[in-house]
């Protein structure tokens, strides 16, 4: 039973799921807008929100925490230098999910666009 389990499994084991979310978060921070499936976008939202909240405080500890998660040093620097000051006064809700309405050709998965507000 999955009572009170808050995270989505996405039909993957733990390590591949975390790696996929790391890569999606890195891409979203670098490009500020990506197209993915609805399920992945909904699983990615809390991950990115926590990363941006850590980036609001520019410190060595925040940089170390971001380095543990993000794959690219440019993404870490962008989070600390650009996104942190941009969302300094905002208390949350840094991302927006827009349902595209189309379906992926291969498997018919519903597609969505996740972007930074």
PDB file of C-alpha atoms in Angstrom:
ATOM      1  CA  UNK A   1       0.000   0.000   0.000  1.00  0.00           C
ATOM      2  CA  UNK A   2       1.210   3.468  -0.708  1.00  0.00           C
ATOM      3  CA  UNK A   3      -0.497   5.362   2.069  1.00  0.00           C
ATOM      4  CA  UNK A   4       1.093   8.775   2.787  1.00  0.00           C
ATOM      5  CA  UNK A   5       3.805   8.361   0.157  1.00  0.00           C
ATOM      6  CA  UNK A   6       4.322  11.785  -1.353  1.00  0.00           C
ATOM      7  CA  UNK A   7       6.641  11.235  -4.308  1.00  0.00           C
ATOM      8  CA  UNK A   8       5.822   9.808  -7.726  1.00  0.00           C
ATOM      9  CA  UNK A   9       7.571   6.621  -8.800  1.00  0.00           C
ATOM     10  CA  UNK A  10       7.408   7.274 -12.591  1.00  0.00           C
ATOM     11  CA  UNK A  11       7.947   3.542 -13.270  1.00  0.00           C
ATOM     12  CA  UNK A  12      11.637   3.705 -12.313  1.00  0.00           C
ATOM     13  CA  UNK A  13      13.879   2.583  -9.509  1.00  0.00           C
ATOM     14  CA  UNK A  14      15.201   5.209  -7.116  1.00  0.00           C
ATOM     15  CA  UNK A  15      18.592   5.934  -8.697  1.00  0.00           C
ATOM     16  CA  UNK A  16      17.370   6.292 -12.308  1.00  0.00           C
ATOM     17  CA  UNK A  17      14.426   8.414 -11.143  1.00  0.00           C
ATOM     18  CA  UNK A  18      16.687  10.776  -9.178  1.00  0.00           C
ATOM     19  CA  UNK A  19      19.097  10.995 -12.101  1.00  0.00           C
ATOM     20  CA  UNK A  20      16.248  11.849 -14.476  1.00  0.00           C
ATOM     21  CA  UNK A  21      14.941  14.550 -12.119  1.00  0.00           C
ATOM     22  CA  UNK A  22      18.491  15.948 -11.753  1.00  0.00           C
ATOM     23  CA  UNK A  23      18.826  16.211 -15.520  1.00  0.00           C
ATOM     24  CA  UNK A  24      15.366  17.747 -15.963  1.00  0.00           C
ATOM     25  CA  UNK A  25      16.027  20.282 -13.193  1.00  0.00           C
ATOM     26  CA  UNK A  26      19.374  21.233 -14.740  1.00  0.00           C
ATOM     27  CA  UNK A  27      17.746  21.705 -18.153  1.00  0.00           C
ATOM     28  CA  UNK A  28      14.895  23.750 -16.706  1.00  0.00           C
ATOM     29  CA  UNK A  29      17.258  26.072 -14.860  1.00  0.00           C
ATOM     30  CA  UNK A  30      19.511  26.537 -17.890  1.00  0.00           C
ATOM     31  CA  UNK A  31      16.804  27.003 -20.527  1.00  0.00           C
ATOM     32  CA  UNK A  32      13.955  28.262 -18.263  1.00  0.00           C
ATOM     33  CA  UNK A  33      11.392  26.303 -20.316  1.00  0.00           C
ATOM     34  CA  UNK A  34      11.216  22.620 -21.281  1.00  0.00           C
ATOM     35  CA  UNK A  35       8.638  20.298 -22.799  1.00  0.00           C
ATOM     36  CA  UNK A  36       8.105  16.951 -21.084  1.00  0.00           C
ATOM     37  CA  UNK A  37       5.271  14.671 -20.028  1.00  0.00           C
ATOM     38  CA  UNK A  38       2.686  15.893 -17.523  1.00  0.00           C
ATOM     39  CA  UNK A  39       3.711  13.318 -14.920  1.00  0.00           C
ATOM     40  CA  UNK A  40       7.390  14.281 -15.122  1.00  0.00           C
ATOM     41  CA  UNK A  41       6.527  17.981 -14.974  1.00  0.00           C
ATOM     42  CA  UNK A  42       4.414  17.456 -11.853  1.00  0.00           C
ATOM     43  CA  UNK A  43       7.213  15.441 -10.235  1.00  0.00           C
ATOM     44  CA  UNK A  44       9.803  18.055 -11.234  1.00  0.00           C
ATOM     45  CA  UNK A  45       7.964  21.079  -9.822  1.00  0.00           C
ATOM     46  CA  UNK A  46       8.742  20.566  -6.086  1.00  0.00           C
ATOM     47  CA  UNK A  47      12.352  19.670  -6.883  1.00  0.00           C
ATOM     48  CA  UNK A  48      12.980  22.903  -8.788  1.00  0.00           C
ATOM     49  CA  UNK A  49      11.093  24.998  -6.236  1.00  0.00           C
ATOM     50  CA  UNK A  50      13.375  23.729  -3.449  1.00  0.00           C
ATOM     51  CA  UNK A  51      16.498  24.360  -5.532  1.00  0.00           C
ATOM     52  CA  UNK A  52      15.494  27.955  -6.275  1.00  0.00           C
ATOM     53  CA  UNK A  53      14.647  28.512  -2.612  1.00  0.00           C
ATOM     54  CA  UNK A  54      18.172  27.361  -1.722  1.00  0.00           C
ATOM     55  CA  UNK A  55      19.576  29.684  -4.385  1.00  0.00           C
ATOM     56  CA  UNK A  56      17.875  32.727  -2.884  1.00  0.00           C
ATOM     57  CA  UNK A  57      20.539  32.804  -0.167  1.00  0.00           C
ATOM     58  CA  UNK A  58      23.925  33.299  -1.777  1.00  0.00           C
ATOM     59  CA  UNK A  59      26.312  31.422   0.482  1.00  0.00           C
ATOM     60  CA  UNK A  60      28.951  28.735   0.274  1.00  0.00           C
ATOM     61  CA  UNK A  61      26.625  26.218   1.904  1.00  0.00           C
ATOM     62  CA  UNK A  62      23.859  26.914  -0.627  1.00  0.00           C
ATOM     63  CA  UNK A  63      26.367  26.498  -3.467  1.00  0.00           C
ATOM     64  CA  UNK A  64      27.504  23.150  -2.057  1.00  0.00           C
ATOM     65  CA  UNK A  65      23.917  21.938  -1.745  1.00  0.00           C
ATOM     66  CA  UNK A  66      23.140  22.970  -5.317  1.00  0.00           C
ATOM     67  CA  UNK A  67      26.341  21.312  -6.573  1.00  0.00           C
ATOM     68  CA  UNK A  68      25.189  18.027  -5.041  1.00  0.00           C
ATOM     69  CA  UNK A  69      22.016  18.049  -7.078  1.00  0.00           C
ATOM     70  CA  UNK A  70      22.580  19.955 -10.320  1.00  0.00           C
ATOM     71  CA  UNK A  71      24.731  18.410 -13.041  1.00  0.00           C
ATOM     72  CA  UNK A  72      26.184  21.588 -14.525  1.00  0.00           C
ATOM     73  CA  UNK A  73      28.211  24.332 -12.859  1.00  0.00           C
ATOM     74  CA  UNK A  74      26.564  26.895 -15.139  1.00  0.00           C
ATOM     75  CA  UNK A  75      23.185  25.894 -13.706  1.00  0.00           C
ATOM     76  CA  UNK A  76      24.493  26.377 -10.157  1.00  0.00           C
ATOM     77  CA  UNK A  77      25.884  29.809 -11.002  1.00  0.00           C
ATOM     78  CA  UNK A  78      22.681  30.827 -12.759  1.00  0.00           C
ATOM     79  CA  UNK A  79      20.624  29.755  -9.755  1.00  0.00           C
ATOM     80  CA  UNK A  80      22.768  31.797  -7.381  1.00  0.00           C
ATOM     81  CA  UNK A  81      23.420  34.853  -9.581  1.00  0.00           C
ATOM     82  CA  UNK A  82      20.257  35.229 -11.684  1.00  0.00           C
ATOM     83  CA  UNK A  83      17.333  33.248 -10.288  1.00  0.00           C
ATOM     84  CA  UNK A  84      18.019  33.855  -6.589  1.00  0.00           C
ATOM     85  CA  UNK A  85      17.865  37.650  -6.820  1.00  0.00           C
ATOM     86  CA  UNK A  86      14.989  37.465  -9.321  1.00  0.00           C
ATOM     87  CA  UNK A  87      12.769  35.556  -6.859  1.00  0.00           C
ATOM     88  CA  UNK A  88      14.077  37.214  -3.690  1.00  0.00           C
ATOM     89  CA  UNK A  89      10.699  38.710  -2.727  1.00  0.00           C
ATOM     90  CA  UNK A  90       8.575  35.792  -3.938  1.00  0.00           C
ATOM     91  CA  UNK A  91       7.587  33.204  -1.328  1.00  0.00           C
ATOM     92  CA  UNK A  92       7.157  30.289  -3.689  1.00  0.00           C
ATOM     93  CA  UNK A  93       5.490  29.289  -6.916  1.00  0.00           C
ATOM     94  CA  UNK A  94       8.489  29.769  -9.171  1.00  0.00           C
ATOM     95  CA  UNK A  95       7.264  27.375 -11.863  1.00  0.00           C
ATOM     96  CA  UNK A  96       4.243  27.097 -14.143  1.00  0.00           C
ATOM     97  CA  UNK A  97       2.970  23.957 -15.880  1.00  0.00           C
ATOM     98  CA  UNK A  98       1.098  24.498 -19.134  1.00  0.00           C
ATOM     99  CA  UNK A  99      -0.643  21.485 -20.647  1.00  0.00           C
ATOM    100  CA  UNK A 100       0.124  21.454 -24.349  1.00  0.00           C
ATOM    101  CA  UNK A 101      -2.804  19.246 -25.251  1.00  0.00           C
ATOM    102  CA  UNK A 102      -0.975  17.062 -27.721  1.00  0.00           C
ATOM    103  CA  UNK A 103       0.150  13.523 -27.213  1.00  0.00           C
ATOM    104  CA  UNK A 104       3.568  12.035 -27.843  1.00  0.00           C
ATOM    105  CA  UNK A 105       3.637  10.032 -31.041  1.00  0.00           C
ATOM    106  CA  UNK A 106       5.393   6.953 -29.656  1.00  0.00           C
ATOM    107  CA  UNK A 107       3.263   6.126 -26.631  1.00  0.00           C
ATOM    108  CA  UNK A 108       0.480   8.702 -26.492  1.00  0.00           C
ATOM    109  CA  UNK A 109       1.707  10.351 -23.278  1.00  0.00           C
ATOM    110  CA  UNK A 110       0.176  13.739 -22.501  1.00  0.00           C
ATOM    111  CA  UNK A 111       2.708  16.511 -22.962  1.00  0.00           C
ATOM    112  CA  UNK A 112       3.211  19.633 -20.887  1.00  0.00           C
ATOM    113  CA  UNK A 113       5.535  22.608 -20.813  1.00  0.00           C
ATOM    114  CA  UNK A 114       7.109  23.581 -17.508  1.00  0.00           C
ATOM    115  CA  UNK A 115       8.630  27.031 -17.267  1.00  0.00           C
ATOM    116  CA  UNK A 116       9.945  29.469 -14.709  1.00  0.00           C
ATOM    117  CA  UNK A 117       7.554  32.294 -13.918  1.00  0.00           C
TER     118      UNK A 117
END
